mmCIF file with all atom_site columns, C-alpha atoms in Angstrom:
data_model
loop_
_atom_site.group_PDB
_atom_site.id
_atom_site.type_symbol
_atom_site.label_atom_id
_atom_site.label_alt_id
_atom_site.label_comp_id
_atom_site.label_asym_id
_atom_site.label_entity_id
_atom_site.label_seq_id
_atom_site.pdbx_PDB_ins_code
_atom_site.Cartn_x
_atom_site.Cartn_y
_atom_site.Cartn_z
_atom_site.occupancy
_atom_site.B_iso_or_equiv
_atom_site.pdbx_formal_charge
_atom_site.auth_seq_id
_atom_site.auth_comp_id
_atom_site.auth_asym_id
_atom_site.auth_atom_id
_atom_site.pdbx_PDB_model_num
ATOM 1  C CA . MET A 1 1  ? 41.942  -64.111 17.230 1.00 0.00 ? 132 MET A CA 1
ATOM 2  C CA . LEU A 1 2  ? 43.129  -61.715 19.905 1.00 0.00 ? 133 LEU A CA 1
ATOM 3  C CA . ALA A 1 3  ? 45.483  -60.103 17.401 1.00 0.00 ? 134 ALA A CA 1
ATOM 4  C CA . VAL A 1 4  ? 42.592  -59.435 14.999 1.00 0.00 ? 135 VAL A CA 1
ATOM 5  C CA . VAL A 1 5  ? 40.542  -57.804 17.762 1.00 0.00 ? 136 VAL A CA 1
ATOM 6  C CA . ALA A 1 6  ? 43.523  -55.647 18.780 1.00 0.00 ? 137 ALA A CA 1
ATOM 7  C CA . LEU A 1 7  ? 44.066  -54.656 15.141 1.00 0.00 ? 138 LEU A CA 1
ATOM 8  C CA . VAL A 1 8  ? 40.388  -53.667 14.722 1.00 0.00 ? 139 VAL A CA 1
ATOM 9  C CA . ILE A 1 9  ? 40.490  -51.616 17.946 1.00 0.00 ? 140 ILE A CA 1
ATOM 10 C CA . ALA A 1 10 ? 43.702  -49.887 16.848 1.00 0.00 ? 141 ALA A CA 1
ATOM 11 C CA . LEU A 1 11 ? 42.134  -49.126 13.470 1.00 0.00 ? 142 LEU A CA 1
ATOM 12 C CA . ALA A 1 12 ? 39.015  -47.672 15.140 1.00 0.00 ? 143 ALA A CA 1
ATOM 13 C CA . VAL A 1 13 ? 41.145  -45.462 17.412 1.00 0.00 ? 144 VAL A CA 1
ATOM 14 C CA . ALA A 1 14 ? 43.185  -44.228 14.434 1.00 0.00 ? 145 ALA A CA 1
ATOM 15 C CA . PHE A 1 15 ? 39.996  -43.531 12.484 1.00 0.00 ? 146 PHE A CA 1
ATOM 16 C CA . ALA A 1 16 ? 38.504  -41.539 15.389 1.00 0.00 ? 147 ALA A CA 1
ATOM 17 C CA . ALA A 1 17 ? 41.754  -39.612 15.864 1.00 0.00 ? 148 ALA A CA 1
ATOM 18 C CA . GLY A 1 18 ? 41.708  -38.692 12.179 1.00 0.00 ? 149 GLY A CA 1
ATOM 19 C CA . TYR A 1 19 ? 38.189  -37.316 12.400 1.00 0.00 ? 150 TYR A CA 1
ATOM 20 C CA . PHE A 1 20 ? 39.055  -35.366 15.569 1.00 0.00 ? 151 PHE A CA 1
ATOM 21 C CA . THR A 1 21 ? 42.138  -33.872 13.938 1.00 0.00 ? 152 THR A CA 1
ATOM 22 C CA . ARG A 1 22 ? 40.190  -32.956 10.810 1.00 0.00 ? 153 ARG A CA 1
ATOM 23 C CA . ASP A 1 23 ? 37.468  -31.258 12.865 1.00 0.00 ? 154 ASP A CA 1
ATOM 24 C CA . LEU A 1 24 ? 40.017  -29.351 14.945 1.00 0.00 ? 155 LEU A CA 1
ATOM 25 C CA . ALA A 1 25 ? 41.857  -28.108 11.843 1.00 0.00 ? 156 ALA A CA 1
ATOM 26 C CA . SER A 1 26 ? 38.574  -27.056 10.193 1.00 0.00 ? 157 SER A CA 1
ATOM 27 C CA . ARG A 1 27 ? 37.461  -25.113 13.271 1.00 0.00 ? 158 ARG A CA 1
ATOM 28 C CA . LYS A 1 28 ? 40.783  -23.275 13.423 1.00 0.00 ? 159 LYS A CA 1
ATOM 29 C CA . ARG A 1 29 ? 40.649  -22.484 9.718  1.00 0.00 ? 160 ARG A CA 1
ATOM 30 C CA . ARG A 1 30 ? 37.088  -21.144 9.935  1.00 0.00 ? 161 ARG A CA 1
ATOM 31 C CA . ALA A 1 31 ? 37.890  -19.044 13.007 1.00 0.00 ? 162 ALA A CA 1
ATOM 32 C CA . GLU A 1 32 ? 40.875  -17.541 11.217 1.00 0.00 ? 163 GLU A CA 1
ATOM 33 C CA . ALA A 1 33 ? 38.755  -16.788 8.146  1.00 0.00 ? 164 ALA A CA 1
ATOM 34 C CA . ARG A 1 34 ? 36.141  -15.030 10.318 1.00 0.00 ? 165 ARG A CA 1
ATOM 35 C CA . ARG A 1 35 ? 38.842  -12.924 11.962 1.00 0.00 ? 166 ARG A CA 1
ATOM 36 C CA . TRP A 1 36 ? 40.266  -11.895 8.602  1.00 0.00 ? 167 TRP A CA 1
ATOM 37 C CA . ARG A 1 37 ? 36.856  -10.902 7.263  1.00 0.00 ? 168 ARG A CA 1
ATOM 38 C CA . GLU A 1 38 ? 35.900  -9.015  10.426 1.00 0.00 ? 169 GLU A CA 1
ATOM 39 C CA . TYR A 1 39 ? 32.897  -11.281 10.770 1.00 0.00 ? 170 TYR A CA 1
ATOM 40 C CA . SER A 1 40 ? 29.857  -9.972  12.568 1.00 0.00 ? 171 SER A CA 1
ATOM 41 C CA . GLU A 1 41 ? 26.666  -11.907 13.052 1.00 0.00 ? 172 GLU A CA 1
ATOM 42 C CA . PRO A 1 42 ? 23.886  -10.703 10.736 1.00 0.00 ? 173 PRO A CA 1
ATOM 43 C CA . GLY A 1 43 ? 20.831  -9.170  12.378 1.00 0.00 ? 174 GLY A CA 1
ATOM 44 C CA . TRP A 1 44 ? 18.395  -11.650 10.849 1.00 0.00 ? 175 TRP A CA 1
ATOM 45 C CA . LEU A 1 45 ? 20.244  -14.641 12.296 1.00 0.00 ? 176 LEU A CA 1
ATOM 46 C CA . ARG A 1 46 ? 19.148  -14.013 15.861 1.00 0.00 ? 177 ARG A CA 1
ATOM 47 C CA . ALA A 1 47 ? 15.482  -13.121 16.131 1.00 0.00 ? 178 ALA A CA 1
ATOM 48 C CA . THR A 1 48 ? 14.448  -10.856 18.969 1.00 0.00 ? 179 THR A CA 1
ATOM 49 C CA . THR A 1 49 ? 11.586  -13.195 19.833 1.00 0.00 ? 180 THR A CA 1
ATOM 50 C CA . PRO A 1 50 ? 11.655  -16.962 19.391 1.00 0.00 ? 181 PRO A CA 1
ATOM 51 C CA . ALA A 1 51 ? 9.612   -18.319 16.507 1.00 0.00 ? 182 ALA A CA 1
ATOM 52 C CA . ASN A 1 52 ? 8.085   -21.136 18.533 1.00 0.00 ? 183 ASN A CA 1
ATOM 53 C CA . THR A 1 53 ? 6.308   -19.821 21.580 1.00 0.00 ? 184 THR A CA 1
ATOM 54 C CA . ASN A 1 54 ? 3.533   -21.256 23.669 1.00 0.00 ? 185 ASN A CA 1
ATOM 55 C CA . GLU A 1 55 ? 1.680   -17.990 23.995 1.00 0.00 ? 186 GLU A CA 1
ATOM 56 C CA . VAL A 1 56 ? -2.054  -18.109 23.412 1.00 0.00 ? 187 VAL A CA 1
ATOM 57 C CA . ALA A 1 57 ? -3.239  -15.941 20.530 1.00 0.00 ? 188 ALA A CA 1
ATOM 58 C CA . ASN A 1 58 ? -5.611  -13.091 21.302 1.00 0.00 ? 189 ASN A CA 1
ATOM 59 C CA . SER A 1 59 ? -9.087  -14.442 20.503 1.00 0.00 ? 190 SER A CA 1
ATOM 60 C CA . ASN A 1 60 ? -10.582 -10.925 20.274 1.00 0.00 ? 191 ASN A CA 1
ATOM 61 C CA . ALA A 1 61 ? -8.167  -9.836  17.549 1.00 0.00 ? 192 ALA A CA 1
ATOM 62 C CA . VAL A 1 62 ? -9.512  -9.309  14.054 1.00 0.00 ? 193 VAL A CA 1
ATOM 63 C CA . ALA A 1 63 ? -8.643  -12.220 11.775 1.00 0.00 ? 194 ALA A CA 1
ATOM 64 C CA . LYS A 1 64 ? -6.516  -11.537 8.722  1.00 0.00 ? 195 LYS A CA 1
ATOM 65 C CA . VAL A 1 65 ? -8.183  -11.640 5.322  1.00 0.00 ? 196 VAL A CA 1
ATOM 66 C CA . ALA A 1 66 ? -7.975  -15.127 3.848  1.00 0.00 ? 197 ALA A CA 1
ATOM 67 C CA . THR A 1 67 ? -6.372  -15.341 0.449  1.00 0.00 ? 198 THR A CA 1
ATOM 68 C CA . GLY A 1 68 ? -6.266  -18.224 -1.974 1.00 0.00 ? 199 GLY A CA 1
ATOM 69 C CA . GLU A 1 69 ? -8.675  -21.110 -2.321 1.00 0.00 ? 200 GLU A CA 1
ATOM 70 C CA . LEU A 1 70 ? -7.787  -22.752 0.982  1.00 0.00 ? 201 LEU A CA 1
ATOM 71 C CA . GLY A 1 71 ? -8.064  -19.478 2.872  1.00 0.00 ? 202 GLY A CA 1
ATOM 72 C CA . GLN A 1 72 ? -11.465 -18.720 1.328  1.00 0.00 ? 203 GLN A CA 1
ATOM 73 C CA . MET A 1 73 ? -12.694 -22.219 2.151  1.00 0.00 ? 204 MET A CA 1
ATOM 74 C CA . LEU A 1 74 ? -11.568 -21.892 5.772  1.00 0.00 ? 205 LEU A CA 1
ATOM 75 C CA . ASP A 1 75 ? -13.143 -18.448 6.026  1.00 0.00 ? 206 ASP A CA 1
ATOM 76 C CA . ARG A 1 76 ? -16.488 -19.791 4.789  1.00 0.00 ? 207 ARG A CA 1
ATOM 77 C CA . TRP A 1 77 ? -16.238 -22.749 7.175  1.00 0.00 ? 208 TRP A CA 1
ATOM 78 C CA . GLU A 1 78 ? -15.559 -20.473 10.164 1.00 0.00 ? 209 GLU A CA 1
ATOM 79 C CA . SER A 1 79 ? -18.383 -18.062 9.258  1.00 0.00 ? 210 SER A CA 1
ATOM 80 C CA . ARG A 1 80 ? -20.828 -20.997 8.973  1.00 0.00 ? 211 ARG A CA 1
ATOM 81 C CA . ALA A 1 81 ? -19.645 -22.315 12.336 1.00 0.00 ? 212 ALA A CA 1
ATOM 82 C CA . ARG A 1 82 ? -20.270 -18.899 13.904 1.00 0.00 ? 213 ARG A CA 1
ATOM 83 C CA . ALA A 1 83 ? -23.740 -18.686 12.285 1.00 0.00 ? 214 ALA A CA 1
ATOM 84 C CA . ARG A 1 84 ? -24.770 -22.121 13.597 1.00 0.00 ? 215 ARG A CA 1
ATOM 85 C CA . PRO A 1 85 ? -26.919 -22.039 16.738 1.00 0.00 ? 216 PRO A CA 1
ATOM 86 C CA . ARG A 1 86 ? -25.136 -23.144 19.878 1.00 0.00 ? 217 ARG A CA 1
ATOM 87 C CA . GLY A 1 87 ? -26.018 -26.493 21.435 1.00 0.00 ? 218 GLY A CA 1
ATOM 88 C CA . ILE A 1 88 ? -28.804 -26.640 23.992 1.00 0.00 ? 219 ILE A CA 1
ATOM 89 C CA . ALA A 1 89 ? -27.387 -26.655 27.503 1.00 0.00 ? 220 ALA A CA 1
#
């Protein structure tokens, strides 16, 4: 039984070493290909501002014109909500 466990462990180590070697060779090959092509990072890859920010939108800004059926429906819904009288305080 101990021999089977040792064989399985040896097989797992060999498998992991194979994946490590494959990854290392691929990284070297890709780095060499980038050097040969004079790779430079495209401008669109790194945005100047992150897409996901937690900044609050300006509530006084003019809303964009809604297009499409969903946009028109939301526009009507918001205009009705603005026209509704406020609750009694």
